[in-house]
XYZ file of N, CA, C and O in Angstrom:
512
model
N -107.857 -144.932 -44.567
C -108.186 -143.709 -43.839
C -109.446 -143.976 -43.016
O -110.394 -144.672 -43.379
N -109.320 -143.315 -41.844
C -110.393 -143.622 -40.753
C -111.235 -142.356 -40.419
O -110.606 -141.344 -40.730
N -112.371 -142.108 -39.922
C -112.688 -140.854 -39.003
C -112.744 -141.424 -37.583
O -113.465 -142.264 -37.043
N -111.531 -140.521 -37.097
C -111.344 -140.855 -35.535
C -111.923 -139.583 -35.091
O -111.782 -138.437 -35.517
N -112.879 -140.265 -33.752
C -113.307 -138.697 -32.963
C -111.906 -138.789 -31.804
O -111.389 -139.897 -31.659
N -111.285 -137.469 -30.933
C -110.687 -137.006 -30.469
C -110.957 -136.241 -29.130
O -110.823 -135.019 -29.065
N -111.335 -136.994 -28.084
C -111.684 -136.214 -26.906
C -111.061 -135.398 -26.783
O -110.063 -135.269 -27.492
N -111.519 -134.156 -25.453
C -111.078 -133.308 -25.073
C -112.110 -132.666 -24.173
O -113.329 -132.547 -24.296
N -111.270 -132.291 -23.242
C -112.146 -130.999 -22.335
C -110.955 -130.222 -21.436
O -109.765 -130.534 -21.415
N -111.577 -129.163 -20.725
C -110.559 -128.560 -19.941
C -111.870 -127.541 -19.465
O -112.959 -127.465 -20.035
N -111.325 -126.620 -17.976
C -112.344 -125.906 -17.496
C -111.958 -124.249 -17.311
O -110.791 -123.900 -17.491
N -112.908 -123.343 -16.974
C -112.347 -122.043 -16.894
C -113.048 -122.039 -14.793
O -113.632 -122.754 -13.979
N -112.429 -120.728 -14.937
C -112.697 -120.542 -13.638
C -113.683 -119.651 -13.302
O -114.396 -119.771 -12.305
N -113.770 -118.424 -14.406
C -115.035 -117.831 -14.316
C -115.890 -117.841 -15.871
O -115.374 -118.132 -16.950
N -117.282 -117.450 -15.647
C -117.826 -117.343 -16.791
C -117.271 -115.912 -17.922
O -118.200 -115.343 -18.495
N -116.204 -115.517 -18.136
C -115.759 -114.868 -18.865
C -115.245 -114.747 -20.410
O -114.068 -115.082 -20.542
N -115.829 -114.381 -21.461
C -115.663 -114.465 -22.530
C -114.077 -114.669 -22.973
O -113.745 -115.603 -23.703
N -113.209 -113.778 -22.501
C -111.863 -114.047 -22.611
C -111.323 -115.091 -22.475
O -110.709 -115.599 -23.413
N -111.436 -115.780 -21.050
C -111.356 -116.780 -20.177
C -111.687 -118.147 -21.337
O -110.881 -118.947 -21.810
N -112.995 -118.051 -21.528
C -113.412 -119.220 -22.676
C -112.798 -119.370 -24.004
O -112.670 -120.408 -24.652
N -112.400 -118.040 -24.343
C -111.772 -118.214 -25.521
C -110.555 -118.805 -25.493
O -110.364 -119.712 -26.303
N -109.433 -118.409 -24.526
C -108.191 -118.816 -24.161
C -108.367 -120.436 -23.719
O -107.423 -121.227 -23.721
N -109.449 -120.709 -23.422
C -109.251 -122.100 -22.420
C -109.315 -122.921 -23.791
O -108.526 -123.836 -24.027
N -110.497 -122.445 -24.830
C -110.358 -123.354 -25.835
C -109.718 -123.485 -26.644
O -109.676 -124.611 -27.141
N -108.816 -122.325 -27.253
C -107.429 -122.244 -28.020
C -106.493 -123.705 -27.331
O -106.280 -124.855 -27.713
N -106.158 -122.949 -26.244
C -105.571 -123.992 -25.316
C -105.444 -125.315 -25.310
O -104.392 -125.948 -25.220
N -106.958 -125.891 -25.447
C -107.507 -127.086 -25.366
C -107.400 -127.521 -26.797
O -106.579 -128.438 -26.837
N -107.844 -127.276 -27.904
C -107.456 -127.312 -29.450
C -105.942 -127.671 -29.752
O -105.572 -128.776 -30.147
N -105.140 -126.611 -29.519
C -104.082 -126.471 -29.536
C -103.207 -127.875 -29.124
O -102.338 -128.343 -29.860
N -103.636 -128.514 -27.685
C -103.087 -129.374 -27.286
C -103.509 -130.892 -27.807
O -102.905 -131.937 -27.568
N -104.580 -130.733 -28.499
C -105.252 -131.897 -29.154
C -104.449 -132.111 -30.466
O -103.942 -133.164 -30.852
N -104.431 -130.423 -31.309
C -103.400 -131.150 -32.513
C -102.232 -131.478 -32.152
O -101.892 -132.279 -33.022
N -101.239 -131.360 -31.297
C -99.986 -130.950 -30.951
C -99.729 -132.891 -30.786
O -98.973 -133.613 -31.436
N -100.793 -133.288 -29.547
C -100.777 -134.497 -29.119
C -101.072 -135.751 -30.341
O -100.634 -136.901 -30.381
N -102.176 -134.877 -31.486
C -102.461 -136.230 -32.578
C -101.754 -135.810 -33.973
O -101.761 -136.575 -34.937
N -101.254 -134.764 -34.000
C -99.896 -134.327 -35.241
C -100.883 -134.309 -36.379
O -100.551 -135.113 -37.249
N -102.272 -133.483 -36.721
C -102.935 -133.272 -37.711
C -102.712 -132.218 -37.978
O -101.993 -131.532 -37.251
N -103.600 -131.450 -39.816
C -104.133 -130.248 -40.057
C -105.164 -129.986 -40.147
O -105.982 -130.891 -40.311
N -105.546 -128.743 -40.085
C -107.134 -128.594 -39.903
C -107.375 -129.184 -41.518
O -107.287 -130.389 -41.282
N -107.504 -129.134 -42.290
C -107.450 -129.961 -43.746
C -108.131 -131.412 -43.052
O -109.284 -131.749 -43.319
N -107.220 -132.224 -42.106
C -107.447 -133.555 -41.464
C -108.830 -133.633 -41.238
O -109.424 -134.709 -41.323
N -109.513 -132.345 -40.894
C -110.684 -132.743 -39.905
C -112.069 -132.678 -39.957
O -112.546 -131.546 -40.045
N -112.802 -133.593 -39.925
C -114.027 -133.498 -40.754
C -114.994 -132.224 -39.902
O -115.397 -131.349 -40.668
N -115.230 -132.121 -39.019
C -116.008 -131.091 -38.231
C -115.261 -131.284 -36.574
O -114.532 -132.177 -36.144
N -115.797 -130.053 -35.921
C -115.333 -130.420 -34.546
C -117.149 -129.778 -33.605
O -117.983 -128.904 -33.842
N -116.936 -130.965 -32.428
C -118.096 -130.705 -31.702
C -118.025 -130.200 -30.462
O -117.621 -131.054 -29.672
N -118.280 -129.035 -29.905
C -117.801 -128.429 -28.593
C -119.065 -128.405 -27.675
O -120.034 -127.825 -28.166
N -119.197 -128.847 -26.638
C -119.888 -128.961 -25.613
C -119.583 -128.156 -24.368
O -118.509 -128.485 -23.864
N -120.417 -126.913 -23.546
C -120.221 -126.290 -22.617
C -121.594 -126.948 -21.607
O -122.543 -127.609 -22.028
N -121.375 -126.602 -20.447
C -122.021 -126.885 -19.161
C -122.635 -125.410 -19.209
O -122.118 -124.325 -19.474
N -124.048 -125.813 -18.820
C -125.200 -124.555 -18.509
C -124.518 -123.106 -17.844
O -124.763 -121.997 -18.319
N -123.727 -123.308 -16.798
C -123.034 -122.248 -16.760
C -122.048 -121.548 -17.575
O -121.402 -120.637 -17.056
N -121.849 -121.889 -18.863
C -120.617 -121.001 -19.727
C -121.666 -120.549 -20.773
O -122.160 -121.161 -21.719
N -121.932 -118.784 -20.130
C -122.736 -118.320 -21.671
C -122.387 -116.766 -21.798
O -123.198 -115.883 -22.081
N -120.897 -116.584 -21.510
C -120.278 -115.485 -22.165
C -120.294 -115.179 -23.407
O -120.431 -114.095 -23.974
N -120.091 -116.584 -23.914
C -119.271 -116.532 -25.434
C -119.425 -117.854 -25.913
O -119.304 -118.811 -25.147
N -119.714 -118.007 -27.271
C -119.166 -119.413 -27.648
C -118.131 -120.201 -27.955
O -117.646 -119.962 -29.061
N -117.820 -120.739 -27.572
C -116.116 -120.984 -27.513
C -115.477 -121.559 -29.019
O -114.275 -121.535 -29.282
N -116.519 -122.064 -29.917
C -116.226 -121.978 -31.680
C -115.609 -120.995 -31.946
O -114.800 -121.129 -32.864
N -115.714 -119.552 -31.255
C -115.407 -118.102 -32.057
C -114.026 -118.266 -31.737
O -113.293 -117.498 -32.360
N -113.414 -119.110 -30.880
C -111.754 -119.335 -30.702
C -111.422 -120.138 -31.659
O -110.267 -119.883 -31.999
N -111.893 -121.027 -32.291
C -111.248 -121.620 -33.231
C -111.460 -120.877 -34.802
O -110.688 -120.794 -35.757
N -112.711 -120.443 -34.620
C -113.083 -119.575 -36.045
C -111.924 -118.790 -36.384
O -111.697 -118.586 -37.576
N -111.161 -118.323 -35.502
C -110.269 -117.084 -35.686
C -108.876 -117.566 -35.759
O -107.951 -116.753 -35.750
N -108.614 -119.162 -35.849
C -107.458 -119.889 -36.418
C -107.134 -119.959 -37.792
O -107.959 -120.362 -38.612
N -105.715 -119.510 -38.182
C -106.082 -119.714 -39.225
C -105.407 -120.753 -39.925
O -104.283 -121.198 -39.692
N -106.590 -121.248 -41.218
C -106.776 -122.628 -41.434
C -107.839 -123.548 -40.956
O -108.020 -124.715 -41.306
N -108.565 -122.784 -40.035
C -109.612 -123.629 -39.621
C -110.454 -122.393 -39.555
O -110.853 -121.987 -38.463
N -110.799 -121.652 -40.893
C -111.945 -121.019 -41.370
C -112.936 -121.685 -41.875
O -114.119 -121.357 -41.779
N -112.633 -122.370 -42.271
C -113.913 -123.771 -42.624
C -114.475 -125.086 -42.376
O -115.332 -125.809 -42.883
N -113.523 -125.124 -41.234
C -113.834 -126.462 -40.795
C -115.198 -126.141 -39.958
O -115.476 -125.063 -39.433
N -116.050 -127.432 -39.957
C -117.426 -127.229 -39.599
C -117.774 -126.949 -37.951
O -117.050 -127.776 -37.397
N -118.156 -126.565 -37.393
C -118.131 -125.811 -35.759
C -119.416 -126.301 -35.224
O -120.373 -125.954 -35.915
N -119.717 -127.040 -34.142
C -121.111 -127.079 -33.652
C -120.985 -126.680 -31.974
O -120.079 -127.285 -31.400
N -121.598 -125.959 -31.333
C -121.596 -125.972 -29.942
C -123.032 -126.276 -29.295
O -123.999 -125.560 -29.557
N -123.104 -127.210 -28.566
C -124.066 -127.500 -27.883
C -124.129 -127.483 -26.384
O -123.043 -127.237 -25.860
N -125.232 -127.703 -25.483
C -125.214 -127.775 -23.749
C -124.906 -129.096 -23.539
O -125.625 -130.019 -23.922
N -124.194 -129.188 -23.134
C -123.595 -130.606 -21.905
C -125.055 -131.134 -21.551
O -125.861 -130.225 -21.353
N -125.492 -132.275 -21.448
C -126.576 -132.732 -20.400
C -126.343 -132.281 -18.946
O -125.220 -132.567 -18.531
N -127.348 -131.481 -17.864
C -127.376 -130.952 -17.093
C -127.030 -132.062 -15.524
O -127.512 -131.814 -14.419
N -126.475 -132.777 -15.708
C -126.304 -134.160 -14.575
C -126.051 -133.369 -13.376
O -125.311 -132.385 -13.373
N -126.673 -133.811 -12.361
C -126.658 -133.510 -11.161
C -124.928 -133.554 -10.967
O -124.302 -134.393 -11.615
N -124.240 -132.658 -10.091
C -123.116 -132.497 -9.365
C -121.862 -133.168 -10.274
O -120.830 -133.801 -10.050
N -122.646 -132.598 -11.523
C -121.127 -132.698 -12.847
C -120.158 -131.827 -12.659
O -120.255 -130.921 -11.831
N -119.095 -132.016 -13.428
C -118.353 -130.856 -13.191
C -118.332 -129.428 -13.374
O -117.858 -129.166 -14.480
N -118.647 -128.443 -12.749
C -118.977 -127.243 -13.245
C -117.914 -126.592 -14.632
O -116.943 -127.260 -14.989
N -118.252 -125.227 -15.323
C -117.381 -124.472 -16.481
C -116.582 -125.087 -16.781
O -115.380 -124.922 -16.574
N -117.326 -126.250 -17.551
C -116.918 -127.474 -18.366
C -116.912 -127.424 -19.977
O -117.995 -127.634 -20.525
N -115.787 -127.163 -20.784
C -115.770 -127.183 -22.469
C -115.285 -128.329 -22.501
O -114.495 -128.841 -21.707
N -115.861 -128.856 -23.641
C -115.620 -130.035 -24.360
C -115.474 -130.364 -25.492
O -116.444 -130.252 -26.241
N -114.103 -130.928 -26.051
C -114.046 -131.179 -27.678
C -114.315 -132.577 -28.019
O -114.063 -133.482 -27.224
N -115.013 -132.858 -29.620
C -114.977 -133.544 -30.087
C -114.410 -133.522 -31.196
O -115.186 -133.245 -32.111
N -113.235 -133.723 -31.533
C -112.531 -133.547 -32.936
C -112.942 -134.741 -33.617
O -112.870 -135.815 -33.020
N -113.473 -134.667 -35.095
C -113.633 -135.912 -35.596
C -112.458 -135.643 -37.180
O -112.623 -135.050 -38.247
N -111.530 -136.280 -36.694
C -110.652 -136.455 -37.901
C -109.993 -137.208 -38.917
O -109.303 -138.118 -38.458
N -109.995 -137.128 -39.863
C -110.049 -138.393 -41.042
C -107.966 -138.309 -40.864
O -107.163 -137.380 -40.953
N -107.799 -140.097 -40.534
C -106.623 -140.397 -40.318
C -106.043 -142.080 -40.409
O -106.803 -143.048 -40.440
N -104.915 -142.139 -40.433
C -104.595 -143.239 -40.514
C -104.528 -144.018 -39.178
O -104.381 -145.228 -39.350
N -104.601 -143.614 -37.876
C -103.997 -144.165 -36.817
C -105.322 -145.159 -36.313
O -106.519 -145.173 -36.600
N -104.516 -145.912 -35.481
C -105.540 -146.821 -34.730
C -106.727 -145.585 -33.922
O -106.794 -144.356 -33.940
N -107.594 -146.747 -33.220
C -107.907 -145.663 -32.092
C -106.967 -145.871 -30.980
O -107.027 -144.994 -30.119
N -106.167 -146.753 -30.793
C -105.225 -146.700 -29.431
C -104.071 -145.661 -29.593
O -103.299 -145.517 -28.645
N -103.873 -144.797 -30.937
C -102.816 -143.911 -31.347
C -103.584 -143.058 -31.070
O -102.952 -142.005 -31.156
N -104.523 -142.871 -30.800
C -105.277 -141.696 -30.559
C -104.876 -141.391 -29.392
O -104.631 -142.310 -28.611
N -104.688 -139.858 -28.932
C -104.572 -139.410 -28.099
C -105.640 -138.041 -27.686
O -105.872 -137.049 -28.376
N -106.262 -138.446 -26.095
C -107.042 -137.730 -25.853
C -106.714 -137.083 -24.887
O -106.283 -137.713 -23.921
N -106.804 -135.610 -24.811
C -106.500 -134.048 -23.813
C -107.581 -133.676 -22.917
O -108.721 -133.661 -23.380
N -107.411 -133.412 -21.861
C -107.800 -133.483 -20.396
C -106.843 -132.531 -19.533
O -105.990 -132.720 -18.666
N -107.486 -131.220 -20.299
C -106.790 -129.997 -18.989
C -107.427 -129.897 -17.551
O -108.422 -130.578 -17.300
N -106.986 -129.226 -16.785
C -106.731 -128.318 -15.408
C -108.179 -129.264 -14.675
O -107.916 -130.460 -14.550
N -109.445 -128.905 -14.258
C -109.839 -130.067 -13.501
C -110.858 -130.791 -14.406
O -111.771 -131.375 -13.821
N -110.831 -130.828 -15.626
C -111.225 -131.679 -16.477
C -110.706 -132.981 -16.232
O -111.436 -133.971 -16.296
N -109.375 -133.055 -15.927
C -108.569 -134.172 -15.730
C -109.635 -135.322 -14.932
O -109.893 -136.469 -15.294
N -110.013 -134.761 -14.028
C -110.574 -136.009 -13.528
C -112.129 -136.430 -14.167
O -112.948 -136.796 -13.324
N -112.537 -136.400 -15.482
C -113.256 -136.568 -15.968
C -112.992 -138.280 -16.633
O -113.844 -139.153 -16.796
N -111.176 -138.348 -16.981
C -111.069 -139.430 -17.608
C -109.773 -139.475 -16.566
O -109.214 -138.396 -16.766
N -109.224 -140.004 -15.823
C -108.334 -139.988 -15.147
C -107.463 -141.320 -15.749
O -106.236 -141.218 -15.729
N -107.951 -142.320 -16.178
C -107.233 -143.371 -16.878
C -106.846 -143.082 -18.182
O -105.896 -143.676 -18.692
N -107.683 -141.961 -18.964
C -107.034 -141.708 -20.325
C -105.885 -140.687 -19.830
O -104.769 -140.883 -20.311
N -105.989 -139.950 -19.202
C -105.080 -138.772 -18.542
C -103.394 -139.671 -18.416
O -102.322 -139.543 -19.007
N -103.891 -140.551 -17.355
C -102.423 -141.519 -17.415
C -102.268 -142.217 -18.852
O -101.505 -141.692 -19.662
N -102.694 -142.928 -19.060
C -102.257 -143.571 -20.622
C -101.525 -142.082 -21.301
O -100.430 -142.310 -21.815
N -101.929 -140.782 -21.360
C -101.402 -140.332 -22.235
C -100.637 -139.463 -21.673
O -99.979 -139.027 -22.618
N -100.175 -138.734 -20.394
C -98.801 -139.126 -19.712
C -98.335 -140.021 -20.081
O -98.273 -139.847 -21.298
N -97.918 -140.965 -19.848
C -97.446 -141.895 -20.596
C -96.512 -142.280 -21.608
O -95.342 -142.660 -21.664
N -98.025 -141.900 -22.849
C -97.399 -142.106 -23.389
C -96.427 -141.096 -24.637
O -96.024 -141.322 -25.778
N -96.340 -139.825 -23.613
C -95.703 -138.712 -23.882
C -94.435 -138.640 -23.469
O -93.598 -137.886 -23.966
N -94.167 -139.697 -22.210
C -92.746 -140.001 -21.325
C -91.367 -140.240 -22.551
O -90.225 -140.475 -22.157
């Protein structure tokens, strides 16, 4: 058994509490779907927003999964880099598993995508 961390990000369009919550369900959602875990699997998850997302914290979307009432939640600010991508969430799933890290599969929604554009294809791919 390994702890694999699990990228992820995806973006909203406005700073809206709703908006954030849905984007990160979303984004969660497509991370287990893509690496076939349970929240049981996962040692903590680490979510990262960009200075502009402060509706809401986007943990309170996963808090309200259920089964992942206890898994451990951290949200922190993105480093502020000049002409990053704006209403930017970011996951770090760190989950205890058997797979390589090349079985790992990492999620890259709407213009997050071009954050990793080579993991994006590999995992097109290897979804074909």
């Amino acid at each position: 058994m390994y702890l694999r961390g699990i990228r992820g990000a995806t973006t909203v369009q406005h700073n809206d509490a709703d908006e954030i919550l849905s984007a990160t369900s979303e984004l969660l959602q497509a991370i287990v779907e893509a690496n076939d875990f349970l929240p049981e699997d996962i040692g903590s998850v680490f979510i990262t927003v960009t200075e502009d997302i402060t509706a809401t914290f986007p943990a309170r979307a996963i808090r309200t999964l259920v089964g992942w009432e206890l898994v451990p939640l951290m949200c922190s600010l993105e480093v502020p880099v000049e002409n990053a991508l704006p209403k930017c969430i970011r996951l770090m799933v760190q989950v205890n598993t058997t797979k390589t890290q090349a079985e790992i599969n990492h999620v890259y929604l709407k213009e997050a995508k071009a954050l990793r554009p080579d993991i994006v294809k590999l995992t097109n791919e290897a979804t074909r």
